[in-house]
Backbone as a ProteinNet text record, in pm:
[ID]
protein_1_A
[PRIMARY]
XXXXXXXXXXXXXXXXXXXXXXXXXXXXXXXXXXXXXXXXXXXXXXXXXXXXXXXXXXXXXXXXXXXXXXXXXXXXXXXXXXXXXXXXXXXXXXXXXXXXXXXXXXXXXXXXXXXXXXXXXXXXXXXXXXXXXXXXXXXXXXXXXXXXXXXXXXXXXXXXXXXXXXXXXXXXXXXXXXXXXXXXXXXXXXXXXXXXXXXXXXXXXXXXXXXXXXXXXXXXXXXXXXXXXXXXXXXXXXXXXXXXXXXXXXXXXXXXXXXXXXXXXXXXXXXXXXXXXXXXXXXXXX
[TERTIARY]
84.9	0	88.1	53.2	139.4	137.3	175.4	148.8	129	-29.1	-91.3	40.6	-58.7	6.3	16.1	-83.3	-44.5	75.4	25.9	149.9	274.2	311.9	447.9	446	360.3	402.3	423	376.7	371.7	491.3	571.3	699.8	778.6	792.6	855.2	880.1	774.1	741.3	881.3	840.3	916.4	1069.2	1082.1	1207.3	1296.3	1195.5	1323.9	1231.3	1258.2	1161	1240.7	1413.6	1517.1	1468.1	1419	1420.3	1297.3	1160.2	1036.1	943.3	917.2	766.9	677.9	634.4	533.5	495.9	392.5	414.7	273.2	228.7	99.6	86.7	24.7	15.7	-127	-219.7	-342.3	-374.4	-475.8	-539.7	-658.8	-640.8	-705.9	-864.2	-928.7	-1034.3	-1073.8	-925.3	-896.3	-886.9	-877.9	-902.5	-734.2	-701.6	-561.2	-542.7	-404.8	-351.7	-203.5	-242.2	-41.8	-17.1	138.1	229	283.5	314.9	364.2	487.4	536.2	591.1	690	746.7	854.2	743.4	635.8	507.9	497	477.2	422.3	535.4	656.2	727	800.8	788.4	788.2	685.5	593.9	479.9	478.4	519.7	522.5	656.1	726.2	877.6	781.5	749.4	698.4	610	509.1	464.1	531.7	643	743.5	803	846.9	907.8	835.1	657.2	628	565.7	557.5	588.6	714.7	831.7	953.9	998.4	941	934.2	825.4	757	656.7	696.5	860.1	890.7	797.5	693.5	645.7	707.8	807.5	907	917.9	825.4	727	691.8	568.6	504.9	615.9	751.8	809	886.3	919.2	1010.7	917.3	822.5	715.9	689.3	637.3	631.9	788.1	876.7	1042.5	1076.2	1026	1046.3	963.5	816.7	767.8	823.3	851.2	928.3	1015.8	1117.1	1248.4	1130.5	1018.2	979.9	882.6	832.8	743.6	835.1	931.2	999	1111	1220.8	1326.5	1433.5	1365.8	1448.1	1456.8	1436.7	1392.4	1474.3	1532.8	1660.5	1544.8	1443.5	1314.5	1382.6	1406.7	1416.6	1589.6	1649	1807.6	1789.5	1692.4	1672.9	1632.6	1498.1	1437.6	1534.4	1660.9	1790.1	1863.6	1867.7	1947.5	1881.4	1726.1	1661.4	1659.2	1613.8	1593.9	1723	1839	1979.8	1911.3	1887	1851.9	1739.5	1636.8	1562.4	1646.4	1730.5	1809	1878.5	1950.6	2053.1	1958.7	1829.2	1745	1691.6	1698.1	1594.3	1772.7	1871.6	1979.7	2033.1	1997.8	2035.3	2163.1	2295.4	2395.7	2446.4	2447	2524.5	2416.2	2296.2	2192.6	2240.9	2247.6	2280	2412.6	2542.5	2641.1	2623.1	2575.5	2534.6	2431.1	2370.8	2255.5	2364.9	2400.5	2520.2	2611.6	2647.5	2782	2718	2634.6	2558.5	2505.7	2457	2424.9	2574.5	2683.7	2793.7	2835.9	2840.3	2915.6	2831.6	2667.3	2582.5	2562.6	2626.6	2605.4	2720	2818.7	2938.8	2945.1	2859.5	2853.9	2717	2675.3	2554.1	2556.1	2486	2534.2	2540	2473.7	2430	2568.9	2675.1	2782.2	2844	2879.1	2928.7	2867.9	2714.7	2611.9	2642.2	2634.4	2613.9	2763	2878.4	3000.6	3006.6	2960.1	2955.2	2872.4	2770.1	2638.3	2702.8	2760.5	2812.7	2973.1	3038.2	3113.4	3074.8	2918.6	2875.7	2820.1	2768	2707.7	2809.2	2990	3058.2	3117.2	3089.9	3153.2	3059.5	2877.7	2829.2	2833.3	2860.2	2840.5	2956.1	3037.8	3155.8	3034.5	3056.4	2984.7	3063.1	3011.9	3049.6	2978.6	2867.2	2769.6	2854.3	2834.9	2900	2871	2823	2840.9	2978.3	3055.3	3141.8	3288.2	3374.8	3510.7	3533.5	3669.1	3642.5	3689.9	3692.7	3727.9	3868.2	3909.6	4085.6	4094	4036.9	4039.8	3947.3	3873.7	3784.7	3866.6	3810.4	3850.8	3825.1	3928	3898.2	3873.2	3766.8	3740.8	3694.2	3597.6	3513.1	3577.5	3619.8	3706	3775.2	3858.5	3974.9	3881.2	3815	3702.7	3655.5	3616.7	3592.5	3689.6	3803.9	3919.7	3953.4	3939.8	3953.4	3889.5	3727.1	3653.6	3627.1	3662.5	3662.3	3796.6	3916.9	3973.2	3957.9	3926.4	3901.7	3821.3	3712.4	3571.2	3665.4	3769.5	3831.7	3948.8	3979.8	4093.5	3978.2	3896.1	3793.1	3741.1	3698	3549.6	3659.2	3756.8	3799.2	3764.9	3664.3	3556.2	3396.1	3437.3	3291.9	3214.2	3060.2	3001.7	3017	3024.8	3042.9	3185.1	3286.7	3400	3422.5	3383.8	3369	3336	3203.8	3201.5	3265.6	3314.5	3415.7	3548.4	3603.3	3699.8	3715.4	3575.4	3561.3	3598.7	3499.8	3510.1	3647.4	3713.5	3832.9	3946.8	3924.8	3995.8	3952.1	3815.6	3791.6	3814.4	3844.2	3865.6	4013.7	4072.2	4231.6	4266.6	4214	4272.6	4220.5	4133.7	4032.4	4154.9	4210.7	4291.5	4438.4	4477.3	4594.9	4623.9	4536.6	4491.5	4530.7	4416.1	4464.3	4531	4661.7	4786.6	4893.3	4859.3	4911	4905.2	4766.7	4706	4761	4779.4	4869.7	5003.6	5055.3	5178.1	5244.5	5125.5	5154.2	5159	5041.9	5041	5163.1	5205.5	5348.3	5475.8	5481	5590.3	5551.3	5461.1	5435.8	5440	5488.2	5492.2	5675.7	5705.8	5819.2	5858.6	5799.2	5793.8	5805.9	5936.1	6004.5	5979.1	6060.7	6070.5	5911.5	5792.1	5674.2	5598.2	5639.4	5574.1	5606	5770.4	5814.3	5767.5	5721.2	5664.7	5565.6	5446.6	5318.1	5309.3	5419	5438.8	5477.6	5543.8	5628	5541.7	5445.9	5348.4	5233.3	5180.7	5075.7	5166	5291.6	5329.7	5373.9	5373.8	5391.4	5262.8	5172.9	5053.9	4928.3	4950.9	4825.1	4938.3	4957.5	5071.5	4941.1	4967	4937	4774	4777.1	4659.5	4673.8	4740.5	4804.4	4811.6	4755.3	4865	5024.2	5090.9	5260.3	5303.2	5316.3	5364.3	5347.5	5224.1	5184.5	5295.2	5272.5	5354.9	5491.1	5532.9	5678.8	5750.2	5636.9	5742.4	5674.9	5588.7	5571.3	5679.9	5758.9	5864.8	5951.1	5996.2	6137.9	6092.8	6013.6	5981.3	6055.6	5960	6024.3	6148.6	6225.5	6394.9	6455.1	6375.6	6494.8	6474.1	6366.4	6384.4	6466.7	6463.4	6598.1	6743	6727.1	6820	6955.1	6845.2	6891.1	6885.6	6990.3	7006.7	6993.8	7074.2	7104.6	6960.5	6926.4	6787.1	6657.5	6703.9	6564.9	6570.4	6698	6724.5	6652.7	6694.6	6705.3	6519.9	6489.1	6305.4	6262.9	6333.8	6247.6	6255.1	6413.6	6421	6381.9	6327.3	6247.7	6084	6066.1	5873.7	5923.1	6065.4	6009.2	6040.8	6168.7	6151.5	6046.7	5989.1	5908.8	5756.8	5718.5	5574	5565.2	5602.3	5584.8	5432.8	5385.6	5283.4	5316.7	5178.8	5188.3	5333	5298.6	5397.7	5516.9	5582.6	5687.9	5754.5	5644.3	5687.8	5728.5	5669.1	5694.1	5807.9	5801.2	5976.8	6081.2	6054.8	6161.3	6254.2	6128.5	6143.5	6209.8	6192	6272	6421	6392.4	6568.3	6658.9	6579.6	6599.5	6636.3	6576.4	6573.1	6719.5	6735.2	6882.6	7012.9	6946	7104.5	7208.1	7288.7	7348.5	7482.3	7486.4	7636.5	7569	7453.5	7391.9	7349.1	7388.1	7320.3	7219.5	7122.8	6959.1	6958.4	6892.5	6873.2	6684.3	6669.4	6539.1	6418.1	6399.9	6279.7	6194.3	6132.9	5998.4	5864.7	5811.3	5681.8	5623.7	5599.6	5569.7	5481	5469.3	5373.6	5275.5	5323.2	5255.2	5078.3	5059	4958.3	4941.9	4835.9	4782.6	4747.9	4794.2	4792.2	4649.5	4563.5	4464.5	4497	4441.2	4499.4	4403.5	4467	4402.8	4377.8	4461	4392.4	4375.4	4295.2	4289.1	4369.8	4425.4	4564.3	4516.7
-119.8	0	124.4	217.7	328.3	418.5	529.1	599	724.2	774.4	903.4	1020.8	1119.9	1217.5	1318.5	1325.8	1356.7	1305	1174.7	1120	1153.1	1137	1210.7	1376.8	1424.2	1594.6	1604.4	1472.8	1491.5	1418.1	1341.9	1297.2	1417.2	1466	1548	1678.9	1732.9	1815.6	1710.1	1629.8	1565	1583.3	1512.1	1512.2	1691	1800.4	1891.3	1983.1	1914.8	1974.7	2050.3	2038	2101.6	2245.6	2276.4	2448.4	2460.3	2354.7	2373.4	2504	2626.3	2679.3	2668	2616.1	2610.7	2496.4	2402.8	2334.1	2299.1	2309.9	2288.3	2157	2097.5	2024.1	1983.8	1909.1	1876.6	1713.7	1678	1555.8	1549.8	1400	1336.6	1421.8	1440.2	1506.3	1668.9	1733.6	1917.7	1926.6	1869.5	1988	1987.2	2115	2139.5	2166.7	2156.1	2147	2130.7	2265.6	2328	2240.8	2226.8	2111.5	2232.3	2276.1	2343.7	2313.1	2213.5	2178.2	2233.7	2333.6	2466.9	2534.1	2593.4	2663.9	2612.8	2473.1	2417.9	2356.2	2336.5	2326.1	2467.8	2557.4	2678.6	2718.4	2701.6	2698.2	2595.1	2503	2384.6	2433.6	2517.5	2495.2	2623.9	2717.8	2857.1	2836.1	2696.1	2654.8	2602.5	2499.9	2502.6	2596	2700.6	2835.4	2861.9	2895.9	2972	2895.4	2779.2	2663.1	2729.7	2688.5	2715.1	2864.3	2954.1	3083.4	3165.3	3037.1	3030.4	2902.2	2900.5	2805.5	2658.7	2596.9	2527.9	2412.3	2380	2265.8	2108.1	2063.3	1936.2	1946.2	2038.9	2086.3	2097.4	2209.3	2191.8	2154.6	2003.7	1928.1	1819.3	1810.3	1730.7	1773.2	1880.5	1983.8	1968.9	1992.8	2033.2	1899.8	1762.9	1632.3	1615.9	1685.4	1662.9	1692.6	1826.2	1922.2	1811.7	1721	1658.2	1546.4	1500.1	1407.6	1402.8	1505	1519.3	1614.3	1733.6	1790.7	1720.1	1633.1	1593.4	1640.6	1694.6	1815	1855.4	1946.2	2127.9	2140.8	2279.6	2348.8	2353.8	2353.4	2330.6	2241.7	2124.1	1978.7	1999.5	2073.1	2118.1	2228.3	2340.8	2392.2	2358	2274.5	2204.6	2136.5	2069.3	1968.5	2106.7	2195.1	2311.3	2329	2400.9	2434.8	2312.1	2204.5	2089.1	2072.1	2120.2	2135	2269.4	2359.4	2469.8	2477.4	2391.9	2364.2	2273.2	2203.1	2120.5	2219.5	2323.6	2407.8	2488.6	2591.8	2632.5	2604.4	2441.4	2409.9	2371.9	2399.8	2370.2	2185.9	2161.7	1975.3	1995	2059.7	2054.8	1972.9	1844.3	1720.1	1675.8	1701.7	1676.3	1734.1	1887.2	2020.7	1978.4	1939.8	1931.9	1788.5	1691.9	1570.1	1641.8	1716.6	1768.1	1835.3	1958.7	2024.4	2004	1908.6	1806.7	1740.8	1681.8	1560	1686.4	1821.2	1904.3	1935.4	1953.4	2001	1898.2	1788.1	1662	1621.3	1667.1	1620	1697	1857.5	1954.1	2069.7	2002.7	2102	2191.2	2247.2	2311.3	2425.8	2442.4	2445.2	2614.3	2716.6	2832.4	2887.4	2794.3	2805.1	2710.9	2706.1	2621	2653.2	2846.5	2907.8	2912.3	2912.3	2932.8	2763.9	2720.3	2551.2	2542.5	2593.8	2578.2	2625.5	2768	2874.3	2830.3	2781.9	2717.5	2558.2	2494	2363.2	2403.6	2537.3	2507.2	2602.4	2673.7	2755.9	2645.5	2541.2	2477	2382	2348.7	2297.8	2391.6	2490.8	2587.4	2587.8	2591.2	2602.3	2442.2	2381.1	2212	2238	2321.9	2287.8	2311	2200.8	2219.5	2281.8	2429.1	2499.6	2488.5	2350	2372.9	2389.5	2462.6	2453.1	2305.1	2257.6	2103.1	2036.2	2103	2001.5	2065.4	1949.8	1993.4	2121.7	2237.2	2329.5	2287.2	2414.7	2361.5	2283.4	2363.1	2283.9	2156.4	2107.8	2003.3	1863.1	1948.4	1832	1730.7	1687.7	1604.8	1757	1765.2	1863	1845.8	1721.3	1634.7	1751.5	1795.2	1924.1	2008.1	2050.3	2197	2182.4	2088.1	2052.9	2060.2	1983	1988.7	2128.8	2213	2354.2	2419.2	2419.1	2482.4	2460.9	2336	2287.8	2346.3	2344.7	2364.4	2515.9	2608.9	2767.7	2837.3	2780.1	2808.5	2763.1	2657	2641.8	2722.2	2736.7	2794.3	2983.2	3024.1	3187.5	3146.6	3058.1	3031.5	3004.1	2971.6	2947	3087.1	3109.1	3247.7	3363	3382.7	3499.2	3650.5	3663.6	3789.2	3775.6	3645.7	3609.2	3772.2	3723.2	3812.2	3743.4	3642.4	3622.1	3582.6	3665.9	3637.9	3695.2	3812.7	3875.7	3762.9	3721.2	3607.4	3476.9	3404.4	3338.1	3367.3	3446.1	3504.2	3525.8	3575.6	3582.2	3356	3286.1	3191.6	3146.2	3133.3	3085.4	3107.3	3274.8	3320.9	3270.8	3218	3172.6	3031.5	2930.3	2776.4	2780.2	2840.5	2868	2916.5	3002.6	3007.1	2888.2	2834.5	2717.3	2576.8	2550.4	2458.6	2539.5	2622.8	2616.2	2637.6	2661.6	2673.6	2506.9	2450.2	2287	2224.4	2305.9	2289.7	2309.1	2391.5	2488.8	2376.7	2374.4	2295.3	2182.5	2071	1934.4	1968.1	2094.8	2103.9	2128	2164.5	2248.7	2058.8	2010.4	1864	1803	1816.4	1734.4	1792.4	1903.4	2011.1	1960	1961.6	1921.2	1781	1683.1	1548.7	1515.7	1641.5	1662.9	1599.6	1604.7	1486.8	1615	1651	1800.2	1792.5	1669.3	1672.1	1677.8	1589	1658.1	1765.5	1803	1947.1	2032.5	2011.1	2124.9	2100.2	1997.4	1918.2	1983.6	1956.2	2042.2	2210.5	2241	2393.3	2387.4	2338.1	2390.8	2375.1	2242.3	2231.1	2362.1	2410	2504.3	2597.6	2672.6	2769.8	2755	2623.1	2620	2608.1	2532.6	2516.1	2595.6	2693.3	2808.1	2976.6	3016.7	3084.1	3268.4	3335.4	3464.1	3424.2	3348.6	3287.8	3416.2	3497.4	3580	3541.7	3453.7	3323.7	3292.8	3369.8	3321.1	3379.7	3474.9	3452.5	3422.8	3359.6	3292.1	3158.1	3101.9	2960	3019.1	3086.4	3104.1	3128	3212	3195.6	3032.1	3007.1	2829.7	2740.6	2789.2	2733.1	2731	2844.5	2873.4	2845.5	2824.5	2766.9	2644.9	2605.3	2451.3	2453.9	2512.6	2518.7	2538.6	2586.5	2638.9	2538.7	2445.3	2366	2238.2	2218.9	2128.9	2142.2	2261.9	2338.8	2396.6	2443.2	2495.6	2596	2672.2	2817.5	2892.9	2918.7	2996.3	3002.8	2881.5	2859.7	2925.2	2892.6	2946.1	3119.2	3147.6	3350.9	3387.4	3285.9	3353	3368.6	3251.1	3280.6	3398.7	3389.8	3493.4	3666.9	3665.5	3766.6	3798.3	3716.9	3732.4	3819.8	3723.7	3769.7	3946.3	4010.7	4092.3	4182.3	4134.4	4230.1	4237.8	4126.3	4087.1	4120.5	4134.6	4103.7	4206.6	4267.1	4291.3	4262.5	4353.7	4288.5	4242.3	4169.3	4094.7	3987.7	3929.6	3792.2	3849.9	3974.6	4038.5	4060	4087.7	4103.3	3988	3884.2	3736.9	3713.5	3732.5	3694.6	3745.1	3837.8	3936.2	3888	3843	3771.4	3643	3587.6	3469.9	3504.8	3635.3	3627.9	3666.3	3700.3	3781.6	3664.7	3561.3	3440.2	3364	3414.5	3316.1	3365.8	3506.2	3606	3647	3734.6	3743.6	3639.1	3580.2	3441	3329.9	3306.4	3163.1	3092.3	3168.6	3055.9	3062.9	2982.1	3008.8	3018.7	3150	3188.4	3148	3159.9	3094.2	3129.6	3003.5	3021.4	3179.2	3177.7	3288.1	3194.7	3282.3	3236.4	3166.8	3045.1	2973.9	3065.6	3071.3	3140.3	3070.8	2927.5	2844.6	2808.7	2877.9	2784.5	2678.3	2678.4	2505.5	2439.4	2307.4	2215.5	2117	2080.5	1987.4	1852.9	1756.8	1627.6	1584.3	1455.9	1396.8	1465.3	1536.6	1562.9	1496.1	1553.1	1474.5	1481	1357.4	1428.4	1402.6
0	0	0	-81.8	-94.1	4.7	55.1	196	82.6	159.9	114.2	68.2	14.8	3.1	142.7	220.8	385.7	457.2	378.1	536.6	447	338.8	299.8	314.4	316.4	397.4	517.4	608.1	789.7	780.2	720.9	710.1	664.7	531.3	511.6	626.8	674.3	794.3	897.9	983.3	1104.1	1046.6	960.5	926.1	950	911.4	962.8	1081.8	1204.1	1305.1	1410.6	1386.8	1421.5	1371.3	1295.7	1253.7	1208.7	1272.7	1209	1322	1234.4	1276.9	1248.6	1103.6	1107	977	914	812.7	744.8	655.9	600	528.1	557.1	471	435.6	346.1	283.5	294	353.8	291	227.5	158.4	85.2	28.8	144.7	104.8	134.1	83.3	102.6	244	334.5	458.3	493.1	552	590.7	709.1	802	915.5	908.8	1018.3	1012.5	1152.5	1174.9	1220.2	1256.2	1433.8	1442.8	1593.4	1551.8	1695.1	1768.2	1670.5	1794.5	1807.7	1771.7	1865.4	1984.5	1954.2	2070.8	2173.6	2121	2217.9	2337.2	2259.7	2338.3	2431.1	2390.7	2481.4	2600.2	2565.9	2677	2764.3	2727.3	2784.9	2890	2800.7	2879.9	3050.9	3000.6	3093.1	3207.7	3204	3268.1	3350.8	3314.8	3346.1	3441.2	3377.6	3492.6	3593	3660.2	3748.4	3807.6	3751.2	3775.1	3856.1	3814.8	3864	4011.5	4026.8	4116.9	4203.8	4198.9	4275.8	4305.3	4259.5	4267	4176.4	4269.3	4185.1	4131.3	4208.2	4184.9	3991.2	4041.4	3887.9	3789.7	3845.5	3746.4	3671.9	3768.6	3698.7	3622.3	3628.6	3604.2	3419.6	3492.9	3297.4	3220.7	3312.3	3210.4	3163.8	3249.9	3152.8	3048.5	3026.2	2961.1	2799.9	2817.5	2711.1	2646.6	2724.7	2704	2621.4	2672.1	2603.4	2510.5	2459.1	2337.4	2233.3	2290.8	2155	2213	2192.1	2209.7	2080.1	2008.2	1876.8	1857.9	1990.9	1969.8	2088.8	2065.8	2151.8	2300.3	2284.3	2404.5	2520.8	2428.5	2550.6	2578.6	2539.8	2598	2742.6	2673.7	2754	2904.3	2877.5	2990.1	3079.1	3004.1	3110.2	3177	3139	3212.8	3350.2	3287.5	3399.9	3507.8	3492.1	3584.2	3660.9	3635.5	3720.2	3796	3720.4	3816.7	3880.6	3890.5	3990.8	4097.6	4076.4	4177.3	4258.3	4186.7	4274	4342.2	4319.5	4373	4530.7	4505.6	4625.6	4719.5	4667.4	4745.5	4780.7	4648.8	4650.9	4571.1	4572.1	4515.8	4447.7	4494.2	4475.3	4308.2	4346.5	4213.2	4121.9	4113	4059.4	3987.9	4028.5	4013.9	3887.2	3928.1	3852.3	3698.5	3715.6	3639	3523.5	3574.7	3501.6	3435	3494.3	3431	3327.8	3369.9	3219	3104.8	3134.8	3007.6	2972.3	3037.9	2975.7	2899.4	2936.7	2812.6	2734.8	2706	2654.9	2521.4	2580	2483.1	2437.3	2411.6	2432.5	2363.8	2249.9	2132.2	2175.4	2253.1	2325.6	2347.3	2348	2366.1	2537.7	2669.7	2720.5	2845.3	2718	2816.7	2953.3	2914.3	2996.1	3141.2	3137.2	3198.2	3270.9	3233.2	3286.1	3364.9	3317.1	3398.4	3509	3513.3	3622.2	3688.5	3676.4	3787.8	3885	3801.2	3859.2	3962.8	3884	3979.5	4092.5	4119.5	4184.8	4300.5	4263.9	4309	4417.7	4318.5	4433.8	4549.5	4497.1	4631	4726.4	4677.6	4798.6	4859.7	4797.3	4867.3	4972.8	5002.3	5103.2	5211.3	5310.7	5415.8	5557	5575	5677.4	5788.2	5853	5943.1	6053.3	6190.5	6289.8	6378.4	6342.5	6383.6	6373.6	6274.6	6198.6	6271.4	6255.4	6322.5	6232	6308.3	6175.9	6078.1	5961	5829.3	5795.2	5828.1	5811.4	5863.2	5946.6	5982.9	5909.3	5795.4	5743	5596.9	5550.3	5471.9	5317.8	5195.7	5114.9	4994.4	4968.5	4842.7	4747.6	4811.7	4781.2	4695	4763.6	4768	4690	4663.8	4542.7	4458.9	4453.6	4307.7	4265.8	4382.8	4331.8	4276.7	4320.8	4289.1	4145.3	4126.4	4016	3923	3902.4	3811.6	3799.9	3894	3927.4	3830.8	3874.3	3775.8	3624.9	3580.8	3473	3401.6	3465.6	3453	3430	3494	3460.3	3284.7	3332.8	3257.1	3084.4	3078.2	2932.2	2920.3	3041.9	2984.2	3034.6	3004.6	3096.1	3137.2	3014.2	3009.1	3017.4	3089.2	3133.3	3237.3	3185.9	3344.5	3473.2	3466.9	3583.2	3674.2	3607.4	3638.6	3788.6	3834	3956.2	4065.2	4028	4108.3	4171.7	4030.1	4036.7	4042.5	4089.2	4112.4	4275.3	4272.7	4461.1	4552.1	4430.8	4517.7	4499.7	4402.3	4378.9	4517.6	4505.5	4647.3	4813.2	4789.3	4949	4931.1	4827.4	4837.4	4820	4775.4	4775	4916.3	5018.5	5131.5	5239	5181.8	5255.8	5221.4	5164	5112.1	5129.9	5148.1	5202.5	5386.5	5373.3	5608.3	5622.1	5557.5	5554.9	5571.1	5455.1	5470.9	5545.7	5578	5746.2	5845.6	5853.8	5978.6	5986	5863.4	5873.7	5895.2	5875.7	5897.4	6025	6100.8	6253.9	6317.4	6266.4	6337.7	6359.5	6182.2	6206.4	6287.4	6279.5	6358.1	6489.2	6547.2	6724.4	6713.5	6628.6	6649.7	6597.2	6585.4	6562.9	6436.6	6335.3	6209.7	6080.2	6095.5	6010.4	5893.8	5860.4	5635.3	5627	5686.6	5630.5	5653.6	5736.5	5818.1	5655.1	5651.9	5512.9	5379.2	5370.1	5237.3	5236.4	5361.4	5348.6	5292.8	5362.4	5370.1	5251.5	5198.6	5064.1	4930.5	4978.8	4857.8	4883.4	5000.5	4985.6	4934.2	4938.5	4850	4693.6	4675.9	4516.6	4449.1	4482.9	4464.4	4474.6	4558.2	4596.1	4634.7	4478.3	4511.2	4574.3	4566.8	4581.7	4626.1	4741.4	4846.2	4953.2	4976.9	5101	5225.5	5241.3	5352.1	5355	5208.1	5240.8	5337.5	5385.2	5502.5	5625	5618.5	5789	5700	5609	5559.5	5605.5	5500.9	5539.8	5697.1	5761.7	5902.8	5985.1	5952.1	6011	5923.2	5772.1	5742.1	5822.7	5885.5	5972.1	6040.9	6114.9	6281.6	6240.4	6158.3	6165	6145.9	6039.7	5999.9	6106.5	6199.2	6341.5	6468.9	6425.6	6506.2	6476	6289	6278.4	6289.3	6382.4	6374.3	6266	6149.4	6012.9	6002.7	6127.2	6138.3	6007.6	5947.7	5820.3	5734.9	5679.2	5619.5	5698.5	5811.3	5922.1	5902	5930.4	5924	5803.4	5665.9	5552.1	5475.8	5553.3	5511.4	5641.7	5762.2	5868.7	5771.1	5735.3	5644.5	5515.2	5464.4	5352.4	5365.3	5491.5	5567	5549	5627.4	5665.4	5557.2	5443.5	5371.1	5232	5216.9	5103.5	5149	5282.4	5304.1	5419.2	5541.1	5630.9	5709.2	5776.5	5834	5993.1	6031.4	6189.2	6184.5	6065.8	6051.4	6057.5	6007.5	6011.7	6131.8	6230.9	6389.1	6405.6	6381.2	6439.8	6389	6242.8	6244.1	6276.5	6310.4	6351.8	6526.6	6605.1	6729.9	6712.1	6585.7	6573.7	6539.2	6453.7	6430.9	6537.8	6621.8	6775.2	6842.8	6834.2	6899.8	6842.7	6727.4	6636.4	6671.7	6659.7	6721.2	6612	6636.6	6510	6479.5	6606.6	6617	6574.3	6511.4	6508.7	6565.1	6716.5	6862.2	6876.5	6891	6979.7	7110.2	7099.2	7236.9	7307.2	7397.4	7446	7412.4	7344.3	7236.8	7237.6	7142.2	7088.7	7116.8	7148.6	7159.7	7003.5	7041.6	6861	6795.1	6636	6569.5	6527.1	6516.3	6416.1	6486.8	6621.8	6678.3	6717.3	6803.8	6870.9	6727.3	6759.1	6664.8	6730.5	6648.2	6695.5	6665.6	6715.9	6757.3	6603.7	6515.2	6398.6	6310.7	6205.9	6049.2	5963.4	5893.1	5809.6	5690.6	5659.6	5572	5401.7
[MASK]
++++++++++++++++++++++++++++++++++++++++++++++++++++++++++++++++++++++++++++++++++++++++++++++++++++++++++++++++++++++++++++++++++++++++++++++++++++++++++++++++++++++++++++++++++++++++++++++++++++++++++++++++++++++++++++++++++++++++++++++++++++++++++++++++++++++++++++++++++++++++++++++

């Protein structure tokens, strides 16, 4: 049986529904009917939205799958996977948000809406760092997180670098970069009071190669010479105390200054300085 002359215009029509507004076609006995499925998928997406905008989020993830499943060829059902991440980040389910985002970014890399999807996911891992006061403090937690933000924050400056939302990401970059080098500090003070030097300096030496212009170097650098002067590596210990004060001055500057006070100008140590490095808490997490 041959297929009408309708059903080859409602074929011809489907076939380009990527860029269809509108499509006429005729049957058998004259009557006509337009095929309008970006009408109607805009409309369905619109409905969505305003669900979505009335916070009533049930409804509108309910409607935004629908979109994904009646136009699945229309920039509609792309749209709809964005929003449905941003109903996740909305109601504050991050970990969803982050999963949501990620699957539109590898789903759609060509997508105009990429920039938007990067900046939201890695918006979403910064707020996932959990700051509840329940929790040991920060430095002391485990920094799965946080690396991951760091990660995807710079990337996210280093692609869009004239992004709008670079201000922003720029701000978090700077609070997970001092959040991850305190960390570093903090395992380092552990090991210094367990008297366990080469890693105390390892720690220290990786938060300054690794998180450079964090403005933490010089709390690092004079917790370097603490430690140098307790392996008793006079010379090395003077030569970072003198660096703090001529490179950085500041509080830390005083402190080192008491240490070099403490070294003397013959090399001898004289009785200790009051430590800089702080109380060390018992178990980090390394």
């Amino acid at each position: 049986m041959r297929p009408s002359a309708a059903v080859l215009a409602l074929a011809g029509c489907l076939a380009a529904l990527g860029g269809l507004v509108g499509c006429d076609f005729e049957f058998n006995d004259g009557r006509t009917a337009t095929l309008t499925y970006t009408e109607d998928a805009r409309a369905a997406y619109n409905e969505a939205m305003a669900a979505f905008e009335a916070k009533d989020w049930e409804d509108a993830r309910a409607l935004f799958s629908e979109v994904k499943r009646r136009f699945a060829y229309s920039r509609y059902a792309r749209l709809a996977d964005l929003r449905i991440a941003d109903l996740e980040f909305e109601q504050g389910k991050y970990p969803e948000a982050i999963s949501a985002y990620r699957a539109f970014i590898q789903e759609h890399r060509t997508d105009r809406n990429i920039e938007y999807a990067k900046y939201r996911m890695a918006k979403a891992l910064f707020l996932d760092i959990d700051d509840t006061v329940f929790l040991p403090p920060a430095e002391e937690r485990d920094q799965a997180t946080t690396i991951e933000a760091h990660k995807e924050i710079r990337t996210f400056l280093r692609q869009f670098p004239r992004s709008r939302y670079r201000e922003d990401a720029a701000y978090m970059l700077e609070v997970v970069t001092g959040r991850l080098v305190r960390h570093e500090l903090y395992v380092a003070r552990y090991y210094l009071k367990e008297d366990v030097f080469d890693a105390a300096l390892a720690r220290i030496d990786y938060a300054l190669r690794t998180f450079p212009g964090s403005g933490l170097d010089p709390e690092a650098l004079v917790l370097k010479g603490e430690t140098l002067l307790k392996m008793k590596k006079l010379d090395e210990a003077r030569a970072v105390f003198e660096s703090v004060i001529r490179d950085w001055g500041g509080p830390f500057a005083v402190t080192a200054r008491r240490f070099l006070d403490e070294i003397g100008p013959g090399g001898q140590r004289r009785a200790p300085a009051k430590a800089a490095s702080g109380p060390a808490r018992s178990g980090p997490q390394l």
